[in-house]
Short mmCIF file of C-alpha atoms in Angstrom, two decimals:
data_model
loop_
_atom_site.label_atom_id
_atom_site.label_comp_id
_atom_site.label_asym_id
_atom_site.label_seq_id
_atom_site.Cartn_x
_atom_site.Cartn_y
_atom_site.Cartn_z
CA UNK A 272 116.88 94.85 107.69
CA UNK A 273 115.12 91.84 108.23
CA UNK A 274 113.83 90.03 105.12
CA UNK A 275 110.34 89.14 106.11
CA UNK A 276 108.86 87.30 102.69
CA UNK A 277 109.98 87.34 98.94
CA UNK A 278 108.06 84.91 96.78
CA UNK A 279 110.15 84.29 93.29
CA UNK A 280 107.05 81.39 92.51
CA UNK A 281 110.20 78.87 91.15
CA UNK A 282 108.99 75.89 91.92
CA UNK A 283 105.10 76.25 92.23
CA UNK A 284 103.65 73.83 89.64
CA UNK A 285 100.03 74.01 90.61
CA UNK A 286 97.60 75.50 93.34
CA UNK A 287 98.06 72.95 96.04
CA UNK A 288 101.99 74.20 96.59
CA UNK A 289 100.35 77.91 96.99
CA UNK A 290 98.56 77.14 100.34
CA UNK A 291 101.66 76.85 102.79
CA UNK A 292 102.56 80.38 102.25
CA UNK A 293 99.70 82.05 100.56
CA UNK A 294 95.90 83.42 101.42
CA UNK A 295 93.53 82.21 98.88
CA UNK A 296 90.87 84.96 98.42
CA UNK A 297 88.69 83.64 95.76
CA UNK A 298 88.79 81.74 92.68
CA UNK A 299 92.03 80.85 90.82
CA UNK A 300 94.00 80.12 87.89
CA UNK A 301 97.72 79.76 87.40
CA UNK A 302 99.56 80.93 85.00
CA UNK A 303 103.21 80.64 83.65
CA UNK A 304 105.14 84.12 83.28
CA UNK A 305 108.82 85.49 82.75
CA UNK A 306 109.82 86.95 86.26
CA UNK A 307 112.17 89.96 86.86
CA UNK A 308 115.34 87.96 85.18
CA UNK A 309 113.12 86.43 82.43
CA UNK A 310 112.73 83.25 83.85
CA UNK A 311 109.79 80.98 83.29
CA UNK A 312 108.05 81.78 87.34
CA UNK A 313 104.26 80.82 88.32
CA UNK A 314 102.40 83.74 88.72
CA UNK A 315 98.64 83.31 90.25
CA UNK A 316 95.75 85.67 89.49
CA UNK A 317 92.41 85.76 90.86
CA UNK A 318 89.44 85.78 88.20
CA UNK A 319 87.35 88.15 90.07
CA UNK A 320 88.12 91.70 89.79
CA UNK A 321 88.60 92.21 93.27
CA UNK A 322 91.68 90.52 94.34
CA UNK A 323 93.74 89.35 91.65
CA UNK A 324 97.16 88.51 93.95
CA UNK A 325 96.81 86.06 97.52
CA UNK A 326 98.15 87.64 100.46
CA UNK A 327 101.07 86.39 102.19
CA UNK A 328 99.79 84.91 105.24
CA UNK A 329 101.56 85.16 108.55
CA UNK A 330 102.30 88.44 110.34
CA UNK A 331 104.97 90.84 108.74
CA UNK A 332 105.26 92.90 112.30
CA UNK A 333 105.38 96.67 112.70
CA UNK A 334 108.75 97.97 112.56
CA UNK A 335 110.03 95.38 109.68
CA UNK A 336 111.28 96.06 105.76
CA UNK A 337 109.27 93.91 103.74
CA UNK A 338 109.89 93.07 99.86
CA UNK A 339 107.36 91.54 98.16
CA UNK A 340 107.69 90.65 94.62
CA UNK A 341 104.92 89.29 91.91
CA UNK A 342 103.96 89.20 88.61
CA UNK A 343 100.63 91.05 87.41
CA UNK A 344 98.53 91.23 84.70
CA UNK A 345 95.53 93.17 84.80
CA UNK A 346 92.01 93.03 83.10
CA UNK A 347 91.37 94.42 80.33
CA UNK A 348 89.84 98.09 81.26
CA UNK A 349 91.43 98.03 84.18
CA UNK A 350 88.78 98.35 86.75
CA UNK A 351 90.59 96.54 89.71
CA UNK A 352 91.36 98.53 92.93
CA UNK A 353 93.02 96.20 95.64
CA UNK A 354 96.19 94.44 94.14
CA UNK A 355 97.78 93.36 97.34
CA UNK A 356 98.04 93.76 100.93
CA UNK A 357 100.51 93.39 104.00
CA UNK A 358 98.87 92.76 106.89
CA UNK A 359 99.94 92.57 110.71
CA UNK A 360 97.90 89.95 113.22
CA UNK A 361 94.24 90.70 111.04
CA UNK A 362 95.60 94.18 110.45
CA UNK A 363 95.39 95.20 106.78
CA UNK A 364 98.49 97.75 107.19
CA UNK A 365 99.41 98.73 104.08
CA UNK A 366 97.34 97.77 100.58
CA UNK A 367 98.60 98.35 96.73
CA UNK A 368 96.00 99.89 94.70
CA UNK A 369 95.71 99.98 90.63
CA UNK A 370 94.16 103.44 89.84
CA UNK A 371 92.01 103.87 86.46
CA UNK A 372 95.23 105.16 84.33
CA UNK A 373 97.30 102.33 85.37
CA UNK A 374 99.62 103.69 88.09
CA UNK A 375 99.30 101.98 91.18
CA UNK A 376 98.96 103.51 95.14
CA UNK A 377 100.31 102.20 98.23
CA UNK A 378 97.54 103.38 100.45
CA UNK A 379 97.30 103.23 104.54
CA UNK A 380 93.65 103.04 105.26
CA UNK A 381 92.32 106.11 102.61
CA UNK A 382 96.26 107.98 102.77
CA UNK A 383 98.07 107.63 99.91
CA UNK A 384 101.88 107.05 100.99
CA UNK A 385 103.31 106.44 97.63
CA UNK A 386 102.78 106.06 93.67
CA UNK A 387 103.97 104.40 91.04
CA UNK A 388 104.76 106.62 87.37
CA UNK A 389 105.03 103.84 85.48
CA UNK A 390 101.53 102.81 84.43
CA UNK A 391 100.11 99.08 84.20
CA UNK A 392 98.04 98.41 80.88
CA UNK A 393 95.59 95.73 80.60
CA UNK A 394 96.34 92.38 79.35
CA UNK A 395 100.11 92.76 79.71
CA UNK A 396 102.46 90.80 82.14
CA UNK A 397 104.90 93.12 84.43
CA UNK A 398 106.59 92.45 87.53
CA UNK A 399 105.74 94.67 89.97
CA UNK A 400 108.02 94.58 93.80
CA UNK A 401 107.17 96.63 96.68
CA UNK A 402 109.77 97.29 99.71
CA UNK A 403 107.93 99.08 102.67
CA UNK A 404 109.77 99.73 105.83
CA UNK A 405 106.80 99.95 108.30
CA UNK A 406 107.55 103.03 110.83
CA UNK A 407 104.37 105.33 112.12
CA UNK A 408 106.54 108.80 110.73
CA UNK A 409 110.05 107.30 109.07
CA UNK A 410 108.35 104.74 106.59
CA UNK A 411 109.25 104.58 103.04
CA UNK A 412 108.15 102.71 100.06
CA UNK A 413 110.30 101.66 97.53
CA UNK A 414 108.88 100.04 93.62
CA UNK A 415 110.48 98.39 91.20
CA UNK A 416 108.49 97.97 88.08
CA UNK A 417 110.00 94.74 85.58
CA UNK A 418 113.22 95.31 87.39
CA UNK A 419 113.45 98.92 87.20
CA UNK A 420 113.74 101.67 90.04
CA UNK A 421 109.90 103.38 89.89
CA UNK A 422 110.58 105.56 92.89
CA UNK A 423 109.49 105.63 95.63
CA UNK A 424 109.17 107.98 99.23
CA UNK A 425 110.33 108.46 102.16
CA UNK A 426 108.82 109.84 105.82
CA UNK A 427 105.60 108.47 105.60
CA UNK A 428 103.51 106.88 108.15
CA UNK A 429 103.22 103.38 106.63
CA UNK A 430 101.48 101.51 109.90
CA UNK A 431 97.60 101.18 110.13
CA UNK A 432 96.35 101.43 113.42
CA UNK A 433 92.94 101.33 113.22
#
């Protein structure tokens, strides 16, 4: 396995340290939040509803395992879609998806590879970590939802090839 990004956000004071590893997609504001062991990590959130995480920029490649951890707290309502997204050389491969009860998708194109059970409510911090191994018919997805095993599957076709 080859570790491609993790972000833990120790260390990130403001939005200027974001930029060397991190997309901005729209307005922000940054926030202070307990990570997965309860320390005091940055978190960022978008205020539009659309994207409320940046992307890691940089290419993750096709047949990698790639962990990506974050903190999230959604609106109120809970009318976002698009959480996330791993993307290969302008390739949007895989996306994470918050569905109207709370759970969230990991979707290739409109295919829905894997779900979460645990369910997100609005105005509440969690930290939410994805592990995708990217394969066209061995992929799996693994989540982890405040530290705890949410699943996950295995066999799926988790590359988007346009």
């Amino acid at each position: 396995m080859t570790l491609t990004f993790i972000e833990s956000f120790n260390g990130i004071s403001d939005e200027l340290h974001l930029y060397p590893k991190w997309i901005n997609n729209g307005g922000l504001i940054f926030l202070s939040v307990a990570g997965r062991f309860g320390e005091s990590n940055g978190a960022v959130r978008m205020l539009t509803n659309t994207y409320h995480l940046l992307a890691p920029s940089g290419n993750i490649g096709t047949t990698d395992k790639c962990i990506v951890g974050f903190a999230y707290k959604p609106d109120i309502g809970m009318d976002e879609t698009r959480v996330m997204a791993f993307w290969d050389g302008g390739v949007e491969m895989l996306k994470v998806v918050m569905n109207t009860d709370g759970t969230l998708d990991a979707v290739v194109d409109t295919t829905v590879v894997s779900s979460t059970t645990e369910k997100m409510k609005g105005g509440v911090w969690r930290y939410i970590e994805i592990k995708v191994l990217f394969h066209a018919s061995a992929g799996t997805v693994d989540w982890q939802i405040d530290g705890v095993s949410d699943g996950g599957d295995t066999g799926k076709d988790t590359i988007y090839l346009g």
